[in-house]
Structures are given as C-alpha cells and as structure tokens.
C-alpha cells in the first residue's frame, strides 16, 4: 500500500482521476471501497503535505458536471443454497444533471420534506438519501437517491422491474 500511495503522490493528476472514480462508485454503493473496509480516499491525509497535491487534483476532478442517480439493488437468495446470497441485481438511472451543490440542495430538501434519511459529505459534496435501507435477512432490497460525478450510465438487467415487483414485500 505504501508503494502504491507513493506512486499516486508522484502522479497527482492520475490520483485525482482514480479518486473520482472510486468516489463515484462508493457514492452509488457504500460497500464498493477499493480496499475492503477502507477507501483509497481514506488513505490520504489532508494535513499531510505529501498528500495535498493528490487531494487537490481530486477536488479539481469533482469540479465536473454531477448527476442525481436513482439506485435500486435486489439481494436475492442463491438458487442452489437459500442460506446464501445470490447474484445481486442493480438498476441505476440518471434522473438529472447539473452542479453538485444545486442537485444536493434539491435532494436534501425533497428528502427532508418526505422524512427520508439523508447523508451529506460536507467535504466533497455527495448527498445520499436512503429511500429504503437493506434489512437483516435475505432476500433484501436497497433503494437510494444520490448525487455523484456525472459518469455513470443508466443500466439495468432486462428482468429487473419484474424482480423488483416480486420483492415488493422486502421494501416495508
């Protein structure tokens, strides 16, 4: 890890792009950190002089258009073993495009009016509203609205809507 971070520090413009990619991924899925429980971003310390160039490049990368995404996930049971999780199904839909601050304010306002829990990254700007958090058992579903850099395409497996409807009882 130390060697990897040193390479990133030596090439801050590359580090900025990689950090933006990971940040976007973690925005849509908090479990998508590059290093298990820790993200690459968490490896950098803003108080450390050697890390400042990479973090500044990351900030510059975030000065791009952002999007508001609607993300839904189904975590089904495995067909071969109902005690295990099967392959997750995901739907990502870009709802709007704009400036991070504007999209974030709008998401916060709508979510707060509807009583939806909101998480705000005050440092880098992401706003995440949990429409439905995952329950303890399986199958399970998750649904959220989130602002993140504009780079994720809409994607959904062909049978997602049918499966989402079939898992309706897990969205209580």
PDB file of C-alpha atoms in Angstrom:
ATOM      1  CA  UNK A   1       0.000   0.000   0.000  1.00  0.00           C
ATOM      2  CA  UNK A   2       2.801   2.418   0.848  1.00  0.00           C
ATOM      3  CA  UNK A   3       4.372   1.972  -2.597  1.00  0.00           C
ATOM      4  CA  UNK A   4       1.006   2.440  -4.273  1.00  0.00           C
ATOM      5  CA  UNK A   5       0.351   5.657  -2.359  1.00  0.00           C
ATOM      6  CA  UNK A   6       3.837   6.924  -3.197  1.00  0.00           C
ATOM      7  CA  UNK A   7       3.118   6.370  -6.914  1.00  0.00           C
ATOM      8  CA  UNK A   8      -0.166   8.238  -6.536  1.00  0.00           C
ATOM      9  CA  UNK A   9       1.613  11.109  -4.786  1.00  0.00           C
ATOM     10  CA  UNK A  10       4.169  11.211  -7.619  1.00  0.00           C
ATOM     11  CA  UNK A  11       1.354  11.472 -10.204  1.00  0.00           C
ATOM     12  CA  UNK A  12      -1.369  13.570  -8.578  1.00  0.00           C
ATOM     13  CA  UNK A  13      -3.334  14.067 -11.831  1.00  0.00           C
ATOM     14  CA  UNK A  14      -3.754  10.292 -12.121  1.00  0.00           C
ATOM     15  CA  UNK A  15      -4.528  10.046  -8.407  1.00  0.00           C
ATOM     16  CA  UNK A  16      -7.266  12.668  -8.848  1.00  0.00           C
ATOM     17  CA  UNK A  17      -8.960  10.644 -11.601  1.00  0.00           C
ATOM     18  CA  UNK A  18      -8.716   7.386  -9.646  1.00  0.00           C
ATOM     19  CA  UNK A  19     -10.099   9.055  -6.527  1.00  0.00           C
ATOM     20  CA  UNK A  20     -13.022  10.466  -8.544  1.00  0.00           C
ATOM     21  CA  UNK A  21     -13.808   7.024  -9.973  1.00  0.00           C
ATOM     22  CA  UNK A  22     -13.761   5.418  -6.538  1.00  0.00           C
ATOM     23  CA  UNK A  23     -15.754   8.282  -5.003  1.00  0.00           C
ATOM     24  CA  UNK A  24     -18.440   7.877  -7.644  1.00  0.00           C
ATOM     25  CA  UNK A  25     -18.562   4.127  -7.111  1.00  0.00           C
ATOM     26  CA  UNK A  26     -18.798   4.458  -3.327  1.00  0.00           C
ATOM     27  CA  UNK A  27     -21.480   7.117  -3.755  1.00  0.00           C
ATOM     28  CA  UNK A  28     -23.716   4.613  -5.523  1.00  0.00           C
ATOM     29  CA  UNK A  29     -22.676   1.680  -3.324  1.00  0.00           C
ATOM     30  CA  UNK A  30     -21.078   2.421   0.081  1.00  0.00           C
ATOM     31  CA  UNK A  31     -19.595  -1.106   0.104  1.00  0.00           C
ATOM     32  CA  UNK A  32     -17.618  -0.506  -3.119  1.00  0.00           C
ATOM     33  CA  UNK A  33     -14.420   0.710  -1.471  1.00  0.00           C
ATOM     34  CA  UNK A  34     -11.234  -0.253  -3.310  1.00  0.00           C
ATOM     35  CA  UNK A  35      -9.512  -1.673  -0.249  1.00  0.00           C
ATOM     36  CA  UNK A  36     -12.214  -3.607   1.556  1.00  0.00           C
ATOM     37  CA  UNK A  37     -13.245  -1.588   4.567  1.00  0.00           C
ATOM     38  CA  UNK A  38     -11.159   1.451   3.629  1.00  0.00           C
ATOM     39  CA  UNK A  39     -11.361   3.570   0.550  1.00  0.00           C
ATOM     40  CA  UNK A  40      -8.404   4.936  -1.338  1.00  0.00           C
ATOM     41  CA  UNK A  41      -9.564   8.400  -0.337  1.00  0.00           C
ATOM     42  CA  UNK A  42      -9.286   7.418   3.331  1.00  0.00           C
ATOM     43  CA  UNK A  43      -5.598   6.602   2.763  1.00  0.00           C
ATOM     44  CA  UNK A  44      -4.806  10.268   2.074  1.00  0.00           C
ATOM     45  CA  UNK A  45      -4.469  12.809   4.875  1.00  0.00           C
ATOM     46  CA  UNK A  46      -5.259  16.454   4.054  1.00  0.00           C
ATOM     47  CA  UNK A  47      -2.944  17.516   6.890  1.00  0.00           C
ATOM     48  CA  UNK A  48      -0.004  15.751   5.302  1.00  0.00           C
ATOM     49  CA  UNK A  49       1.984  17.889   2.842  1.00  0.00           C
ATOM     50  CA  UNK A  50       2.774  14.914   0.577  1.00  0.00           C
ATOM     51  CA  UNK A  51      -0.950  14.169   0.104  1.00  0.00           C
ATOM     52  CA  UNK A  52      -2.136  17.676  -0.703  1.00  0.00           C
ATOM     53  CA  UNK A  53      -1.398  17.579  -4.454  1.00  0.00           C
ATOM     54  CA  UNK A  54      -3.362  14.349  -4.953  1.00  0.00           C
ATOM     55  CA  UNK A  55      -6.293  15.689  -2.923  1.00  0.00           C
ATOM     56  CA  UNK A  56      -6.198  18.984  -4.839  1.00  0.00           C
ATOM     57  CA  UNK A  57      -6.293  17.041  -8.117  1.00  0.00           C
ATOM     58  CA  UNK A  58      -9.273  15.102  -6.756  1.00  0.00           C
ATOM     59  CA  UNK A  59     -11.041  18.375  -5.905  1.00  0.00           C
ATOM     60  CA  UNK A  60     -10.407  19.574  -9.475  1.00  0.00           C
ATOM     61  CA  UNK A  61     -11.881  16.320 -10.814  1.00  0.00           C
ATOM     62  CA  UNK A  62     -15.022  16.960  -8.750  1.00  0.00           C
ATOM     63  CA  UNK A  63     -15.496  20.323 -10.497  1.00  0.00           C
ATOM     64  CA  UNK A  64     -17.246  18.428 -13.301  1.00  0.00           C
ATOM     65  CA  UNK A  65     -20.950  18.063 -14.058  1.00  0.00           C
ATOM     66  CA  UNK A  66     -22.749  15.943 -11.484  1.00  0.00           C
ATOM     67  CA  UNK A  67     -25.858  13.828 -11.710  1.00  0.00           C
ATOM     68  CA  UNK A  68     -28.675  12.739  -9.462  1.00  0.00           C
ATOM     69  CA  UNK A  69     -28.977   8.958  -9.597  1.00  0.00           C
ATOM     70  CA  UNK A  70     -31.769   6.604  -8.532  1.00  0.00           C
ATOM     71  CA  UNK A  71     -30.153   3.339  -7.427  1.00  0.00           C
ATOM     72  CA  UNK A  72     -32.006   0.145  -6.579  1.00  0.00           C
ATOM     73  CA  UNK A  73     -30.497  -3.211  -5.599  1.00  0.00           C
ATOM     74  CA  UNK A  74     -32.007  -6.614  -5.049  1.00  0.00           C
ATOM     75  CA  UNK A  75     -30.011  -9.080  -2.977  1.00  0.00           C
ATOM     76  CA  UNK A  76     -31.729 -12.401  -3.677  1.00  0.00           C
ATOM     77  CA  UNK A  77     -31.131 -15.788  -2.123  1.00  0.00           C
ATOM     78  CA  UNK A  78     -28.965 -18.170  -4.116  1.00  0.00           C
ATOM     79  CA  UNK A  79     -30.988 -20.698  -6.089  1.00  0.00           C
ATOM     80  CA  UNK A  80     -28.644 -23.521  -5.126  1.00  0.00           C
ATOM     81  CA  UNK A  81     -28.451 -22.568  -1.420  1.00  0.00           C
ATOM     82  CA  UNK A  82     -31.225 -20.461   0.166  1.00  0.00           C
ATOM     83  CA  UNK A  83     -28.953 -19.661   3.135  1.00  0.00           C
ATOM     84  CA  UNK A  84     -26.578 -17.725   0.881  1.00  0.00           C
ATOM     85  CA  UNK A  85     -26.901 -14.562  -1.147  1.00  0.00           C
ATOM     86  CA  UNK A  86     -27.324 -14.895  -4.892  1.00  0.00           C
ATOM     87  CA  UNK A  87     -26.046 -12.548  -7.558  1.00  0.00           C
ATOM     88  CA  UNK A  88     -27.221  -9.003  -6.852  1.00  0.00           C
ATOM     89  CA  UNK A  89     -29.403  -7.216  -9.392  1.00  0.00           C
ATOM     90  CA  UNK A  90     -28.951  -3.482  -9.816  1.00  0.00           C
ATOM     91  CA  UNK A  91     -30.703  -0.608 -11.509  1.00  0.00           C
ATOM     92  CA  UNK A  92     -29.022   2.784 -11.927  1.00  0.00           C
ATOM     93  CA  UNK A  93     -30.982   5.618 -13.510  1.00  0.00           C
ATOM     94  CA  UNK A  94     -29.681   9.132 -14.068  1.00  0.00           C
ATOM     95  CA  UNK A  95     -32.515  11.442 -13.034  1.00  0.00           C
ATOM     96  CA  UNK A  96     -30.941  14.864 -13.569  1.00  0.00           C
ATOM     97  CA  UNK A  97     -27.644  16.556 -14.425  1.00  0.00           C
ATOM     98  CA  UNK A  98     -26.277  19.804 -13.022  1.00  0.00           C
ATOM     99  CA  UNK A  99     -23.968  21.367 -10.490  1.00  0.00           C
ATOM    100  CA  UNK A 100     -23.195  19.343  -7.372  1.00  0.00           C
ATOM    101  CA  UNK A 101     -24.415  21.982  -4.922  1.00  0.00           C
ATOM    102  CA  UNK A 102     -27.699  22.589  -6.739  1.00  0.00           C
ATOM    103  CA  UNK A 103     -28.524  18.883  -7.065  1.00  0.00           C
ATOM    104  CA  UNK A 104     -27.527  18.289  -3.452  1.00  0.00           C
ATOM    105  CA  UNK A 105     -29.727  21.095  -2.102  1.00  0.00           C
ATOM    106  CA  UNK A 106     -32.677  19.807  -4.106  1.00  0.00           C
ATOM    107  CA  UNK A 107     -32.209  16.222  -2.925  1.00  0.00           C
ATOM    108  CA  UNK A 108     -31.874  17.336   0.695  1.00  0.00           C
ATOM    109  CA  UNK A 109     -34.971  19.491   0.502  1.00  0.00           C
ATOM    110  CA  UNK A 110     -37.188  16.845  -1.085  1.00  0.00           C
ATOM    111  CA  UNK A 111     -35.873  14.096   1.210  1.00  0.00           C
ATOM    112  CA  UNK A 112     -36.338  16.106   4.372  1.00  0.00           C
ATOM    113  CA  UNK A 113     -39.922  17.003   3.394  1.00  0.00           C
ATOM    114  CA  UNK A 114     -40.658  13.299   2.865  1.00  0.00           C
ATOM    115  CA  UNK A 115     -38.882  12.139   6.023  1.00  0.00           C
ATOM    116  CA  UNK A 116     -36.187  10.242   4.114  1.00  0.00           C
ATOM    117  CA  UNK A 117     -32.839   9.937   5.949  1.00  0.00           C
ATOM    118  CA  UNK A 118     -30.076  11.965   4.288  1.00  0.00           C
ATOM    119  CA  UNK A 119     -26.286  11.620   4.496  1.00  0.00           C
ATOM    120  CA  UNK A 120     -24.167  14.588   3.424  1.00  0.00           C
ATOM    121  CA  UNK A 121     -20.459  14.530   2.665  1.00  0.00           C
ATOM    122  CA  UNK A 122     -19.661  18.078   3.751  1.00  0.00           C
ATOM    123  CA  UNK A 123     -16.083  17.870   2.436  1.00  0.00           C
ATOM    124  CA  UNK A 124     -16.635  16.655  -1.141  1.00  0.00           C
ATOM    125  CA  UNK A 125     -20.318  17.309  -1.758  1.00  0.00           C
ATOM    126  CA  UNK A 126     -22.144  13.998  -2.130  1.00  0.00           C
ATOM    127  CA  UNK A 127     -25.713  13.834  -0.840  1.00  0.00           C
ATOM    128  CA  UNK A 128     -27.308  10.412  -0.355  1.00  0.00           C
ATOM    129  CA  UNK A 129     -30.951   9.824   0.590  1.00  0.00           C
ATOM    130  CA  UNK A 130     -31.931   6.334   1.691  1.00  0.00           C
ATOM    131  CA  UNK A 131     -35.412   5.568   0.402  1.00  0.00           C
ATOM    132  CA  UNK A 132     -35.011   2.039   1.784  1.00  0.00           C
ATOM    133  CA  UNK A 133     -32.048   0.523   3.623  1.00  0.00           C
ATOM    134  CA  UNK A 134     -31.311  -3.163   3.446  1.00  0.00           C
ATOM    135  CA  UNK A 135     -32.929  -5.367   6.051  1.00  0.00           C
ATOM    136  CA  UNK A 136     -31.079  -8.038   8.039  1.00  0.00           C
ATOM    137  CA  UNK A 137     -32.117 -11.177   6.183  1.00  0.00           C
ATOM    138  CA  UNK A 138     -32.271 -12.403   2.634  1.00  0.00           C
ATOM    139  CA  UNK A 139     -33.674 -11.632   0.223  1.00  0.00           C
ATOM    140  CA  UNK A 140     -33.244  -7.905   0.695  1.00  0.00           C
ATOM    141  CA  UNK A 141     -33.565  -4.698  -1.286  1.00  0.00           C
ATOM    142  CA  UNK A 142     -31.949  -1.258  -1.114  1.00  0.00           C
ATOM    143  CA  UNK A 143     -33.087   1.970  -2.721  1.00  0.00           C
ATOM    144  CA  UNK A 144     -31.409   5.352  -2.657  1.00  0.00           C
ATOM    145  CA  UNK A 145     -31.089   8.661  -4.434  1.00  0.00           C
ATOM    146  CA  UNK A 146     -27.588  10.078  -4.615  1.00  0.00           C
ATOM    147  CA  UNK A 147     -25.603  12.894  -6.184  1.00  0.00           C
ATOM    148  CA  UNK A 148     -22.250  11.981  -7.710  1.00  0.00           C
ATOM    149  CA  UNK A 149     -19.997  12.968 -10.602  1.00  0.00           C
ATOM    150  CA  UNK A 150     -21.649  12.569 -13.988  1.00  0.00           C
ATOM    151  CA  UNK A 151     -20.050   9.438 -15.384  1.00  0.00           C
ATOM    152  CA  UNK A 152     -22.358   6.521 -14.685  1.00  0.00           C
ATOM    153  CA  UNK A 153     -24.607   5.331 -17.471  1.00  0.00           C
ATOM    154  CA  UNK A 154     -28.118   4.069 -16.906  1.00  0.00           C
ATOM    155  CA  UNK A 155     -28.018   0.318 -16.515  1.00  0.00           C
ATOM    156  CA  UNK A 156     -30.448  -2.370 -15.608  1.00  0.00           C
ATOM    157  CA  UNK A 157     -30.765  -6.060 -16.390  1.00  0.00           C
ATOM    158  CA  UNK A 158     -33.773  -6.786 -18.639  1.00  0.00           C
ATOM    159  CA  UNK A 159     -35.786  -8.588 -15.937  1.00  0.00           C
ATOM    160  CA  UNK A 160     -35.059  -6.108 -13.133  1.00  0.00           C
ATOM    161  CA  UNK A 161     -38.522  -4.498 -12.961  1.00  0.00           C
ATOM    162  CA  UNK A 162     -40.210  -7.894 -12.727  1.00  0.00           C
ATOM    163  CA  UNK A 163     -37.825  -8.917  -9.897  1.00  0.00           C
ATOM    164  CA  UNK A 164     -38.279  -5.554  -8.143  1.00  0.00           C
ATOM    165  CA  UNK A 165     -42.050  -6.049  -8.188  1.00  0.00           C
ATOM    166  CA  UNK A 166     -41.624  -9.620  -6.897  1.00  0.00           C
ATOM    167  CA  UNK A 167     -39.520  -8.348  -3.973  1.00  0.00           C
ATOM    168  CA  UNK A 168     -42.041  -5.667  -3.006  1.00  0.00           C
ATOM    169  CA  UNK A 169     -42.662  -7.166   0.458  1.00  0.00           C
ATOM    170  CA  UNK A 170     -38.999  -6.628   1.387  1.00  0.00           C
ATOM    171  CA  UNK A 171     -39.355  -2.843   0.960  1.00  0.00           C
ATOM    172  CA  UNK A 172     -41.517  -2.182   4.002  1.00  0.00           C
TER     173      UNK A 172
END
